[in-house]
Amino acid sequence: MVFRQSIIAAGFLATSGILSGPALGQDSGLYGEAIPADAVFVRWLEGSTPLERSAFGYDFSDENIPANTYAAVSAELLPDVSIGGYYSVVLGASGTPLLVKEPERGDQTKVHMILVNGGATPVTLNIAGGGAEVISLTSQSEASSRAVNPVSASLEVRPEGSDLAIAQFEVALRRGQNMTFAVLDGDVILVPSAFGPVVKAE
């Protein structure tokens, strides 16, 4: 069983420049330059295993996209995406990158918890210690979410059919913050929403 505890405090999020919400994601001030009119917001989710930036018919390796950071990418460069949507890239079972569409964000005054499953087994997000389900069963290569009021809680990720956690996290979040629980190949990480470079079609 993989078991990791991470503490993400509101103070850290407030001072690290991490922002959230759909309107904030589309704010060109986050990127230092204007974002494409057809922008989608894409991040490469990485734990201990790096992901190649060459995928989906385009080589992103020269774009200096940090791991776990949304890049504003022209939709022209990606297959089957919706303008303004949020996506995570995870390593698929075949060893190739997969583009996972994230649920739409709603009320920016809420805390948006997102569960991205890049593992081989469906998982849920629960209150730790055998508590209630927070995010329902999420299949491989899918993402689910839940908007909640500001919360401080112990949360855990569980595989389908098991009461044993594969990871546990202590979280303390403020309004308008998003947090992703990412199940990757052999790793489970907690990822605050952060924004980085712009990638335009030439």
Backbone as a chain_set.jsonl record, in Angstrom:
{"seq": "MVFRQSIIAAGFLATSGILSGPALGQDSGLYGEAIPADAVFVRWLEGSTPLERSAFGYDFSDENIPANTYAAVSAELLPDVSIGGYYSVVLGASGTPLLVKEPERGDQTKVHMILVNGGATPVTLNIAGGGAEVISLTSQSEASSRAVNPVSASLEVRPEGSDLAIAQFEVALRRGQNMTFAVLDGDVILVPSAFGPVVKAE", "coords": {"N": [[0.843, -1.193, 0.0], [0.589, 2.157, -0.897], [1.306, 4.998, 0.935], [0.959, 8.256, 1.727], [1.372, 11.36, 3.306], [0.409, 14.646, 2.938], [0.589, 18.068, 3.73], [-1.256, 20.785, 3.008], [-1.448, 24.063, 3.431], [-3.562, 26.927, 3.911], [-2.147, 29.3, 4.043], [0.193, 28.775, 2.588], [-0.821, 28.496, 0.005], [-1.789, 31.037, -0.404], [0.47, 32.611, -0.57], [1.992, 31.671, -2.639], [1.32, 32.331, -5.199], [-0.589, 30.836, -6.451], [-3.549, 30.322, -8.134], [-7.077, 30.026, -8.862], [-10.045, 28.84, -10.617], [-12.232, 29.365, -13.453], [-12.344, 31.913, -14.697], [-10.017, 33.119, -13.754], [-8.109, 31.442, -14.875], [-8.226, 32.229, -17.506], [-7.175, 34.727, -17.506], [-4.959, 36.896, -18.862], [-2.967, 38.136, -17.457], [-1.847, 36.289, -15.77], [-0.017, 34.956, -17.261], [1.824, 36.622, -18.474], [1.658, 37.387, -21.069], [-0.617, 37.809, -23.849], [-3.186, 35.385, -24.081], [-4.045, 32.715, -26.411], [-6.952, 33.171, -28.497], [-8.397, 30.892, -28.793], [-7.827, 29.349, -26.57], [-7.071, 26.467, -24.573], [-6.653, 24.885, -21.394], [-3.995, 23.217, -20.205], [-2.269, 20.705, -18.421], [0.608, 18.785, -17.534], [0.533, 16.069, -15.618], [2.665, 14.98, -13.194], [4.342, 12.695, -11.104], [6.652, 10.855, -9.599], [7.54, 9.951, -12.005], [8.647, 11.288, -14.963], [6.905, 12.945, -17.665], [6.887, 12.799, -21.184], [6.928, 15.642, -23.331], [6.152, 15.528, -25.898], [3.511, 14.879, -27.797], [0.263, 13.953, -29.062], [0.532, 14.707, -31.704], [2.06, 16.988, -31.736], [5.054, 18.64, -30.822], [5.776, 19.537, -27.702], [8.04, 19.912, -26.279], [9.88, 21.981, -26.42], [8.686, 24.092, -25.247], [8.954, 24.657, -22.597], [7.245, 23.836, -20.44], [6.284, 23.573, -17.186], [5.949, 20.786, -14.902], [2.724, 19.801, -13.705], [1.425, 22.24, -14.007], [-0.796, 24.518, -15.419], [-0.784, 25.224, -18.854], [-1.578, 27.698, -21.24], [-2.873, 26.751, -24.109], [-3.13, 26.784, -27.633], [-6.094, 25.617, -29.052], [-5.937, 24.508, -31.508], [-3.722, 22.922, -31.595], [-4.23, 20.549, -30.333], [-6.038, 17.424, -30.082], [-9.574, 17.059, -30.382], [-10.632, 18.9, -28.353], [-12.258, 21.273, -26.155], [-12.723, 24.699, -26.465], [-11.565, 26.819, -23.924], [-11.702, 24.856, -22.032], [-10.475, 22.651, -19.385], [-7.717, 20.463, -19.003], [-5.925, 17.444, -18.206], [-2.842, 15.816, -18.672], [-1.964, 12.488, -18.565], [-0.087, 9.464, -18.004], [-0.92, 6.799, -20.004], [-2.202, 3.362, -19.93], [-0.908, 2.011, -21.954], [1.49, 3.21, -22.05], [1.621, 5.583, -23.364], [0.942, 9.124, -23.556], [-2.152, 10.393, -22.283], [-4.973, 12.481, -22.826], [-6.94, 13.932, -20.522], [-10.115, 15.1, -19.932], [-11.148, 17.585, -17.704], [-13.733, 18.165, -15.248], [-16.092, 20.882, -15.625], [-15.51, 24.012, -14.017], [-17.418, 25.663, -11.522], [-18.976, 27.698, -9.359], [-16.919, 30.216, -8.232], [-16.505, 30.896, -5.632], [-16.378, 28.656, -4.213], [-14.562, 25.75, -2.997], [-12.918, 23.765, -5.223], [-12.563, 20.457, -5.596], [-10.724, 18.064, -7.299], [-10.522, 14.938, -8.791], [-8.28, 13.104, -10.479], [-7.75, 10.304, -12.376], [-5.154, 8.484, -13.24], [-4.384, 5.948, -12.893], [-4.616, 2.297, -12.782], [-6.874, 1.282, -11.613], [-10.265, 1.92, -10.676], [-11.088, 4.684, -8.517], [-11.987, 6.36, -5.408], [-12.563, 9.443, -3.583], [-12.399, 9.997, -0.198], [-13.531, 10.871, 3.164], [-11.044, 10.57, 5.598], [-10.205, 7.581, 7.462], [-12.266, 5.751, 7.123], [-14.463, 7.254, 6.444], [-17.144, 9.25, 4.914], [-17.945, 9.312, 1.384], [-16.425, 11.607, -0.771], [-15.781, 12.325, -3.427], [-17.139, 10.589, -6.072], [-16.858, 7.237, -7.525], [-14.258, 7.041, -9.782], [-13.216, 6.312, -12.927], [-10.454, 4.72, -14.722], [-8.344, 6.964, -16.467], [-10.087, 9.098, -16.335], [-11.758, 12.018, -14.952], [-13.16, 13.482, -12.033], [-15.15, 15.719, -9.993], [-15.832, 17.879, -7.155], [-17.536, 20.561, -5.705], [-17.099, 22.39, -2.801], [-17.72, 23.993, 0.387], [-15.322, 26.152, 2.107], [-12.783, 24.203, 3.652], [-11.28, 22.155, 6.158], [-9.726, 19.191, 6.451], [-9.117, 15.627, 6.803], [-8.358, 13.631, 4.168], [-8.695, 10.807, 1.977], [-7.575, 8.636, -0.645], [-9.124, 5.932, -2.167], [-9.014, 2.639, -3.575], [-11.345, 0.972, -5.765], [-13.756, -1.021, -4.109], [-12.348, -1.384, -1.757], [-11.493, -0.715, 1.661], [-9.143, 0.295, 2.388], [-6.802, 2.874, 2.3], [-4.886, 4.311, -0.383], [-3.507, 6.595, -0.299], [-3.208, 9.426, 1.853], [-4.255, 12.676, 2.862], [-3.834, 15.829, 4.475], [-5.795, 18.641, 4.367], [-6.297, 22.17, 4.038], [-8.24, 24.552, 2.971], [-9.12, 27.59, 1.213], [-11.762, 29.822, 0.075], [-12.47, 29.735, -3.426], [-10.254, 28.301, -4.217], [-8.658, 25.67, -6.011], [-7.997, 22.177, -5.894], [-6.215, 19.335, -6.82], [-6.369, 15.843, -6.67], [-4.301, 13.534, -7.726], [-4.059, 10.459, -9.177], [-1.519, 8.538, -10.166], [0.717, 6.479, -12.13], [1.817, 4.327, -9.882], [1.993, 6.306, -7.976], [0.588, 8.879, -5.914], [-0.489, 12.132, -5.884], [-0.823, 15.476, -4.559], [-2.075, 18.34, -5.972], [-1.964, 21.74, -6.282], [-3.821, 24.251, -8.098], [-2.093, 25.872, -10.65], [-0.669, 28.284, -12.906], [0.997, 28.7, -16.053], [3.05, 28.843, -18.896], [2.38, 30.162, -22.273], [1.212, 28.676, -25.226], [1.172, 29.024, -28.546], [-0.355, 28.507, -31.776], [1.548, 28.42, -34.734]], "CA": [[0.0, 0.0, 0.0], [1.275, 3.437, -0.923], [0.672, 5.893, 1.908], [1.699, 9.502, 1.826], [0.609, 12.451, 3.912], [0.862, 15.981, 2.552], [-0.167, 19.129, 4.388], [-1.347, 21.989, 2.195], [-2.084, 25.072, 4.274], [-4.074, 28.094, 3.192], [-1.094, 30.301, 3.973], [1.081, 28.427, 1.478], [-1.488, 28.799, -1.246], [-1.966, 32.477, -0.546], [1.729, 33.29, -0.824], [2.747, 31.03, -3.704], [0.866, 32.762, -6.502], [-1.475, 29.834, -7.011], [-4.898, 30.834, -8.254], [-7.971, 29.034, -9.427], [-11.286, 29.332, -11.186], [-12.158, 29.503, -14.89], [-12.035, 33.282, -15.102], [-8.614, 33.357, -13.472], [-7.33, 30.702, -15.851], [-8.248, 32.946, -18.772], [-6.61, 36.052, -17.271], [-3.638, 36.926, -19.487], [-2.003, 38.607, -16.48], [-1.198, 35.137, -15.143], [0.943, 34.351, -18.176], [2.8, 37.582, -18.945], [1.345, 37.731, -22.454], [-1.994, 37.475, -24.21], [-3.4, 33.975, -24.392], [-4.76, 32.551, -27.676], [-8.411, 33.291, -28.418], [-8.951, 29.53, -28.729], [-7.022, 28.658, -25.556], [-7.48, 25.461, -23.605], [-5.7, 24.929, -20.29], [-3.485, 21.848, -20.171], [-1.119, 20.467, -17.548], [1.168, 17.441, -17.523], [0.588, 15.636, -14.223], [3.833, 14.133, -12.962], [4.798, 12.382, -9.77], [8.061, 10.472, -9.663], [7.863, 9.578, -13.383], [8.444, 12.414, -15.882], [6.139, 12.716, -18.888], [7.391, 13.482, -22.366], [6.078, 16.74, -23.789], [5.835, 15.295, -27.299], [2.29, 14.065, -27.811], [-0.919, 14.469, -29.755], [0.908, 15.247, -32.997], [2.802, 18.246, -31.605], [6.166, 18.541, -29.88], [5.739, 20.616, -26.718], [9.24, 19.823, -25.446], [10.619, 23.243, -26.446], [7.831, 25.153, -24.713], [9.286, 24.868, -21.179], [6.032, 23.706, -19.632], [6.591, 22.864, -15.939], [5.002, 19.749, -14.489], [1.612, 20.13, -12.802], [1.122, 23.657, -14.203], [-1.597, 24.731, -16.623], [-0.336, 26.072, -19.949], [-2.644, 28.14, -22.142], [-2.467, 26.159, -25.386], [-4.087, 26.936, -28.724], [-6.857, 24.385, -29.284], [-5.528, 23.992, -32.818], [-2.597, 22.004, -31.422], [-4.646, 19.366, -29.585], [-7.195, 16.757, -30.685], [-10.866, 16.888, -29.694], [-10.718, 19.686, -27.126], [-13.244, 22.35, -26.145], [-12.106, 25.98, -26.131], [-11.83, 27.233, -22.553], [-11.732, 23.699, -21.142], [-9.3, 22.267, -18.61], [-7.315, 19.096, -19.307], [-4.703, 16.922, -17.613], [-2.171, 14.753, -19.41], [-1.452, 11.422, -17.704], [0.479, 8.338, -18.737], [-1.905, 5.745, -20.165], [-1.78, 1.983, -19.682], [-0.024, 1.589, -23.045], [2.73, 3.953, -21.95], [1.519, 6.815, -24.134], [0.179, 10.154, -22.838], [-3.583, 10.528, -22.532], [-5.532, 13.784, -22.496], [-8.137, 13.712, -19.709], [-10.905, 16.322, -19.752], [-11.578, 17.818, -16.331], [-15.077, 18.748, -15.149], [-16.162, 22.339, -15.639], [-15.574, 24.703, -12.733], [-18.604, 26.482, -11.381], [-18.911, 28.814, -8.418], [-15.544, 30.5, -7.834], [-16.411, 31.071, -4.184], [-16.267, 27.317, -3.637], [-13.341, 24.966, -3.157], [-13.139, 22.712, -6.211], [-11.7, 19.293, -5.458], [-10.72, 17.33, -8.555], [-9.868, 13.632, -8.718], [-7.844, 12.649, -11.802], [-7.285, 8.926, -12.228], [-4.257, 7.956, -14.254], [-4.002, 4.601, -12.478], [-5.257, 1.171, -13.456], [-8.05, 0.864, -10.851], [-11.163, 3.013, -10.28], [-10.825, 5.174, -7.163], [-12.853, 7.392, -4.827], [-11.977, 10.303, -2.555], [-13.231, 9.847, 0.999], [-13.044, 11.334, 4.46], [-10.119, 9.561, 6.112], [-10.634, 6.75, 8.577], [-13.517, 5.055, 6.838], [-15.544, 8.226, 6.376], [-18.043, 9.355, 3.767], [-17.398, 9.544, 0.054], [-16.402, 13.011, -1.178], [-15.886, 12.257, -4.888], [-17.579, 9.231, -6.399], [-15.957, 6.345, -8.247], [-13.688, 7.646, -10.987], [-12.558, 5.25, -13.688], [-9.148, 4.995, -15.303], [-8.273, 7.997, -17.509], [-11.205, 10.021, -16.196], [-11.658, 12.982, -13.855], [-14.412, 13.871, -11.381], [-14.901, 16.836, -9.081], [-16.891, 18.293, -6.242], [-17.371, 21.906, -5.155], [-17.498, 22.393, -1.395], [-17.375, 25.188, 1.14], [-13.969, 26.061, 2.669], [-12.728, 22.973, 4.429], [-10.062, 21.566, 6.706], [-10.129, 17.796, 6.628], [-8.243, 14.533, 6.406], [-8.976, 12.954, 3.033], [-7.92, 9.683, 1.477], [-7.934, 8.026, -1.926], [-9.314, 4.487, -2.0], [-9.355, 1.879, -4.778], [-12.687, 0.386, -5.774], [-13.982, -2.239, -3.351], [-11.434, -1.512, -0.624], [-11.552, 0.294, 2.713], [-7.765, 0.688, 2.665], [-6.381, 4.022, 1.501], [-3.581, 4.27, -1.041], [-2.862, 7.861, 0.059], [-3.995, 10.264, 2.76], [-3.809, 14.062, 2.827], [-4.45, 16.839, 5.324], [-5.994, 19.829, 3.542], [-6.94, 23.347, 4.621], [-8.438, 25.347, 1.766], [-9.946, 28.783, 1.288], [-12.691, 29.995, -1.041], [-11.918, 30.013, -4.741], [-9.075, 27.496, -4.505], [-8.855, 24.335, -6.567], [-6.971, 21.221, -5.514], [-6.358, 18.078, -7.548], [-5.819, 14.592, -6.157], [-3.939, 12.851, -8.968], [-3.595, 9.076, -9.055], [-0.651, 8.276, -11.299], [1.287, 5.138, -12.124], [2.671, 4.1, -8.728], [2.142, 7.514, -7.181], [-0.6, 9.709, -5.711], [0.031, 13.445, -5.518], [-1.76, 16.565, -4.326], [-1.615, 19.378, -6.898], [-2.711, 23.0, -6.32], [-3.909, 24.828, -9.434], [-1.095, 26.889, -10.958], [-0.715, 28.627, -14.322], [2.333, 28.966, -16.562], [3.346, 29.427, -20.201], [1.421, 30.239, -23.372], [1.658, 27.955, -26.419], [0.329, 29.453, -29.655], [-0.139, 27.894, -33.076], [2.303, 29.328, -35.61]], "C": [[0.881, 1.246, 0.0], [0.569, 4.374, 0.042], [1.531, 7.127, 2.057], [0.806, 10.563, 2.455], [1.229, 13.772, 3.486], [-0.009, 17.008, 3.248], [-0.112, 20.365, 3.503], [-2.116, 23.019, 3.002], [-2.526, 26.254, 3.44], [-2.993, 29.154, 3.044], [-0.132, 30.04, 2.838], [0.452, 28.821, 0.164], [-1.588, 30.297, -1.461], [-0.674, 33.17, -0.95], [2.479, 32.731, -2.013], [2.299, 31.44, -5.091], [-0.052, 31.775, -7.171], [-2.895, 30.352, -6.971], [-5.774, 29.784, -8.891], [-9.199, 29.69, -10.0], [-11.151, 29.574, -12.668], [-11.805, 30.901, -15.335], [-10.565, 33.598, -14.873], [-7.733, 32.644, -14.477], [-7.225, 31.428, -17.171], [-7.703, 34.365, -18.65], [-5.186, 36.087, -17.811], [-2.568, 37.427, -18.531], [-1.274, 37.481, -15.768], [-0.028, 34.626, -15.966], [2.013, 35.316, -18.667], [2.616, 37.974, -20.395], [-0.081, 37.3, -22.746], [-2.108, 35.995, -24.543], [-4.149, 33.861, -25.713], [-6.269, 32.664, -27.481], [-9.069, 31.93, -28.283], [-8.268, 28.7, -27.647], [-7.786, 27.559, -24.834], [-6.359, 25.411, -22.567], [-5.279, 23.502, -19.957], [-2.297, 21.764, -19.228], [-0.689, 19.013, -17.673], [1.337, 17.032, -16.062], [1.72, 14.633, -14.046], [4.05, 13.932, -11.474], [6.286, 12.097, -9.844], [8.497, 10.112, -11.077], [7.604, 10.754, -14.317], [7.632, 11.992, -17.108], [6.792, 13.464, -20.035], [6.403, 14.559, -22.801], [5.753, 16.621, -25.278], [4.644, 14.35, -27.371], [1.225, 14.741, -28.653], [-0.57, 15.159, -31.074], [1.678, 16.55, -32.938], [3.891, 18.061, -30.551], [6.17, 19.766, -28.962], [7.048, 20.727, -25.933], [10.047, 21.116, -25.422], [9.846, 24.395, -25.799], [8.059, 25.426, -23.223], [8.049, 24.87, -20.287], [6.375, 22.946, -18.35], [5.552, 21.776, -15.655], [3.928, 20.348, -13.595], [1.212, 21.608, -12.859], [0.333, 23.823, -15.491], [-0.873, 25.655, -17.599], [-1.553, 26.457, -20.776], [-2.225, 27.765, -23.555], [-3.542, 26.406, -26.435], [-4.768, 25.6, -28.995], [-6.49, 23.732, -30.603], [-4.458, 22.91, -32.7], [-2.979, 20.695, -30.747], [-5.89, 18.746, -30.21], [-8.429, 16.799, -29.787], [-10.939, 17.609, -28.351], [-11.758, 20.789, -27.289], [-12.567, 23.64, -25.701], [-12.542, 26.416, -24.728], [-11.837, 26.098, -21.555], [-10.408, 23.457, -20.441], [-9.014, 20.788, -18.832], [-6.049, 18.742, -18.528], [-4.154, 15.827, -18.509], [-1.612, 13.761, -18.399], [-0.884, 10.323, -18.589], [-0.538, 7.215, -18.788], [-1.323, 4.362, -19.945], [-0.802, 1.49, -20.742], [1.318, 2.304, -23.007], [2.746, 5.236, -22.753], [0.689, 7.839, -23.358], [-1.286, 10.171, -23.26], [-4.04, 11.908, -22.077], [-6.866, 13.571, -21.794], [-8.863, 15.044, -19.514], [-11.356, 16.422, -18.307], [-12.988, 18.406, -16.312], [-15.018, 20.273, -15.166], [-16.188, 22.881, -14.21], [-16.84, 25.549, -12.694], [-18.345, 27.681, -10.5], [-17.473, 29.04, -7.937], [-15.4, 30.758, -6.341], [-16.258, 29.735, -3.469], [-14.846, 26.781, -3.767], [-13.657, 23.835, -4.13], [-12.099, 21.615, -6.011], [-11.847, 18.445, -6.71], [-9.947, 16.035, -8.351], [-9.562, 13.184, -10.137], [-7.226, 11.268, -11.643], [-6.462, 8.496, -13.437], [-3.758, 6.569, -13.901], [-4.799, 3.537, -13.202], [-6.567, 0.754, -12.81], [-8.943, 2.06, -10.555], [-10.942, 3.391, -8.819], [-11.905, 6.161, -6.729], [-12.017, 8.271, -3.91], [-12.928, 10.305, -1.377], [-12.669, 10.626, 2.177], [-12.194, 10.219, 5.052], [-10.717, 8.788, 7.275], [-11.965, 6.071, 8.364], [-14.711, 5.966, 6.71], [-16.272, 8.257, 5.049], [-17.287, 9.638, 2.473], [-17.516, 11.029, -0.303], [-16.534, 13.134, -2.692], [-16.127, 10.805, -5.262], [-16.573, 8.5, -7.286], [-15.551, 6.951, -9.588], [-12.85, 6.603, -11.702], [-11.194, 5.692, -14.207], [-9.269, 6.019, -16.432], [-9.491, 8.908, -17.514], [-10.951, 10.965, -15.022], [-13.048, 13.305, -13.337], [-14.107, 15.015, -10.423], [-16.078, 17.047, -8.15], [-16.552, 19.681, -5.711], [-17.919, 21.918, -3.736], [-17.192, 23.756, -0.785], [-15.954, 25.05, 1.684], [-13.88, 24.941, 3.701], [-11.329, 22.721, 4.975], [-10.422, 20.132, 7.048], [-8.99, 16.854, 6.3], [-8.971, 13.749, 5.326], [-8.083, 11.826, 2.56], [-8.465, 9.192, 0.15], [-7.996, 6.521, -1.727], [-9.573, 3.822, -3.347], [-10.734, 1.259, -4.644], [-12.736, -0.901, -4.96], [-13.094, -2.419, -2.141], [-11.666, -0.389, 0.373], [-10.164, 0.805, 3.079], [-7.353, 1.819, 1.732], [-5.049, 3.751, 0.814], [-2.82, 5.58, -0.815], [-3.791, 8.652, 0.96], [-3.391, 11.663, 2.799], [-4.554, 14.892, 3.86], [-4.584, 18.113, 4.492], [-6.667, 20.932, 4.347], [-7.052, 24.367, 3.503], [-9.35, 26.535, 2.007], [-10.842, 28.872, 0.059], [-11.934, 30.286, -2.337], [-10.692, 29.205, -5.1], [-9.483, 26.153, -5.099], [-7.705, 23.438, -6.135], [-7.249, 19.904, -6.222], [-5.666, 16.946, -6.803], [-5.563, 13.727, -7.39], [-3.375, 11.47, -8.671], [-2.814, 8.754, -10.317], [-0.091, 6.865, -11.188], [2.258, 4.999, -10.954], [2.836, 5.297, -7.82], [0.792, 8.199, -7.036], [-0.106, 11.054, -5.192], [-1.108, 14.442, -5.336], [-1.243, 17.781, -5.086], [-2.49, 20.624, -6.786], [-2.765, 23.52, -7.751], [-2.886, 25.947, -9.585], [-1.071, 27.09, -12.468], [0.662, 29.066, -14.798], [2.371, 29.532, -17.96], [2.164, 29.442, -21.166], [2.017, 29.522, -24.573], [0.69, 28.277, -27.547], [0.644, 28.652, -30.912], [0.586, 28.897, -33.968], [1.558, 29.543, -36.924]], "O": [[1.805, 1.366, 0.805], [-0.65, 4.526, -0.03], [2.691, 7.049, 2.463], [-0.385, 10.639, 2.154], [2.429, 13.988, 3.654], [-1.223, 16.829, 3.342], [0.961, 20.925, 3.277], [-3.314, 22.858, 3.231], [-1.944, 26.549, 2.396], [-2.932, 29.835, 2.021], [0.32, 30.98, 2.184], [1.107, 29.412, -0.695], [-1.48, 30.77, -2.593], [-0.713, 34.211, -1.605], [3.525, 33.272, -2.373], [2.844, 30.945, -6.078], [-0.274, 31.878, -8.378], [-3.391, 30.769, -5.925], [-5.286, 28.774, -9.4], [-9.392, 30.901, -9.9], [-10.073, 29.951, -13.127], [-11.028, 31.061, -16.277], [-9.934, 34.264, -15.694], [-6.709, 33.186, -14.892], [-6.238, 31.266, -17.888], [-7.768, 35.13, -19.613], [-4.304, 35.4, -17.295], [-1.383, 37.18, -18.754], [-0.194, 37.695, -15.218], [0.853, 33.943, -15.444], [3.018, 34.877, -19.226], [3.355, 38.819, -20.901], [-0.679, 36.53, -21.995], [-1.238, 35.424, -25.201], [-4.827, 34.808, -26.111], [-6.798, 32.299, -26.431], [-10.162, 31.814, -27.729], [-8.142, 27.484, -27.786], [-8.97, 27.693, -24.525], [-5.241, 25.848, -22.838], [-6.081, 22.69, -19.494], [-1.427, 22.635, -19.23], [-1.512, 18.125, -17.891], [2.18, 17.579, -15.352], [1.729, 13.572, -14.67], [3.956, 14.872, -10.685], [7.085, 12.992, -10.119], [9.694, 9.978, -11.335], [6.459, 11.183, -14.455], [7.669, 10.835, -17.528], [7.2, 14.616, -19.888], [5.191, 14.4, -22.655], [5.143, 17.522, -25.852], [4.755, 13.168, -27.047], [1.284, 15.941, -28.919], [-1.27, 16.071, -31.514], [1.929, 17.164, -33.974], [3.679, 17.413, -29.526], [6.516, 20.872, -29.376], [7.153, 21.547, -25.021], [10.826, 21.331, -24.493], [10.304, 25.537, -25.807], [7.433, 26.318, -22.651], [7.837, 25.783, -19.489], [6.727, 21.769, -18.426], [4.415, 21.854, -16.12], [4.183, 21.278, -12.829], [0.719, 22.16, -11.876], [0.742, 23.326, -16.541], [-0.407, 26.73, -17.222], [-2.451, 25.643, -20.988], [-1.33, 28.384, -24.131], [-4.732, 26.256, -26.156], [-4.102, 24.576, -29.148], [-6.71, 22.536, -30.791], [-4.305, 22.08, -33.596], [-2.133, 19.813, -30.602], [-6.707, 19.452, -30.801], [-8.333, 16.597, -28.577], [-11.268, 17.002, -27.332], [-12.095, 21.187, -28.405], [-11.904, 23.665, -24.664], [-13.726, 26.386, -24.393], [-11.964, 26.334, -20.353], [-9.365, 23.978, -20.839], [-9.925, 19.961, -18.851], [-5.219, 19.6, -18.229], [-4.905, 15.01, -19.041], [-0.877, 14.14, -17.487], [-1.171, 10.267, -19.784], [-0.978, 6.725, -17.748], [-0.113, 4.201, -19.791], [0.043, 0.641, -20.458], [2.189, 2.037, -23.835], [3.773, 5.911, -22.822], [-0.183, 7.455, -22.579], [-1.615, 9.989, -24.432], [-3.558, 12.437, -21.075], [-7.818, 13.083, -22.402], [-8.288, 15.999, -18.991], [-11.884, 15.462, -17.746], [-13.392, 19.074, -17.264], [-14.019, 20.873, -14.769], [-16.8, 22.295, -13.318], [-17.274, 26.084, -13.715], [-17.579, 28.575, -10.86], [-16.881, 28.162, -7.309], [-14.279, 30.832, -5.836], [-16.033, 29.693, -2.26], [-14.038, 27.293, -4.543], [-14.562, 23.038, -3.885], [-10.906, 21.826, -6.231], [-12.962, 18.141, -7.134], [-8.847, 16.041, -7.8], [-10.477, 12.913, -10.915], [-6.288, 11.084, -10.866], [-6.997, 8.188, -14.502], [-2.823, 6.062, -14.522], [-5.563, 3.834, -14.121], [-7.308, -0.043, -13.386], [-8.432, 3.126, -10.213], [-10.647, 2.535, -7.986], [-12.632, 6.719, -7.551], [-10.913, 7.903, -3.509], [-14.118, 10.58, -1.529], [-11.494, 10.993, 2.194], [-12.582, 9.052, 5.01], [-11.608, 9.269, 7.975], [-12.711, 5.84, 9.315], [-15.851, 5.522, 6.848], [-16.055, 7.415, 4.177], [-16.159, 10.13, 2.475], [-18.58, 11.629, -0.152], [-17.31, 13.952, -3.185], [-15.408, 9.908, -4.823], [-15.578, 9.071, -7.732], [-16.393, 7.318, -10.408], [-11.888, 6.076, -11.144], [-10.831, 6.867, -14.141], [-10.186, 5.947, -17.251], [-9.884, 9.428, -18.558], [-10.053, 10.743, -14.21], [-14.002, 13.392, -14.11], [-12.949, 15.255, -10.081], [-17.157, 16.482, -8.327], [-15.416, 19.943, -5.316], [-19.055, 21.511, -3.494], [-16.486, 24.57, -1.381], [-15.425, 23.94, 1.723], [-14.783, 24.757, 4.518], [-10.327, 23.036, 4.331], [-11.326, 19.889, 7.848], [-8.032, 17.217, 5.618], [-10.078, 13.259, 5.549], [-6.864, 11.877, 2.721], [-9.656, 9.316, -0.139], [-7.069, 5.907, -1.198], [-10.283, 4.385, -4.181], [-11.227, 1.049, -3.536], [-11.871, -1.766, -5.097], [-13.079, -3.496, -1.546], [-11.992, 0.737, -0.003], [-10.018, 1.644, 3.968], [-7.534, 1.73, 0.518], [-4.19, 3.054, 1.354], [-1.627, 5.665, -1.106], [-5.013, 8.559, 0.845], [-2.171, 11.822, 2.773], [-5.745, 14.692, 4.095], [-3.59, 18.612, 3.966], [-7.495, 20.67, 5.219], [-6.055, 24.983, 3.127], [-10.226, 26.507, 2.871], [-10.698, 28.092, -0.882], [-10.914, 30.976, -2.348], [-10.131, 29.392, -6.179], [-10.511, 25.579, -4.738], [-6.567, 23.893, -6.024], [-8.38, 19.416, -6.225], [-4.524, 17.079, -6.362], [-6.503, 13.246, -8.022], [-2.351, 11.33, -8.002], [-3.379, 8.702, -11.41], [-0.403, 6.144, -10.24], [3.386, 5.489, -11.016], [3.73, 5.308, -6.974], [-0.052, 8.112, -7.927], [0.607, 11.117, -4.19], [-2.199, 14.277, -5.88], [-0.109, 18.21, -4.877], [-3.661, 20.572, -7.163], [-1.854, 23.261, -8.537], [-2.817, 26.854, -8.757], [-1.41, 26.181, -13.225], [1.407, 29.714, -14.063], [1.793, 30.59, -18.211], [1.118, 28.84, -20.926], [3.184, 29.726, -24.908], [-0.469, 27.861, -27.518], [1.765, 28.177, -31.093], [0.271, 30.087, -33.955], [2.035, 30.276, -37.79]]}, "num_chains": 1, "name": "protein.A"}
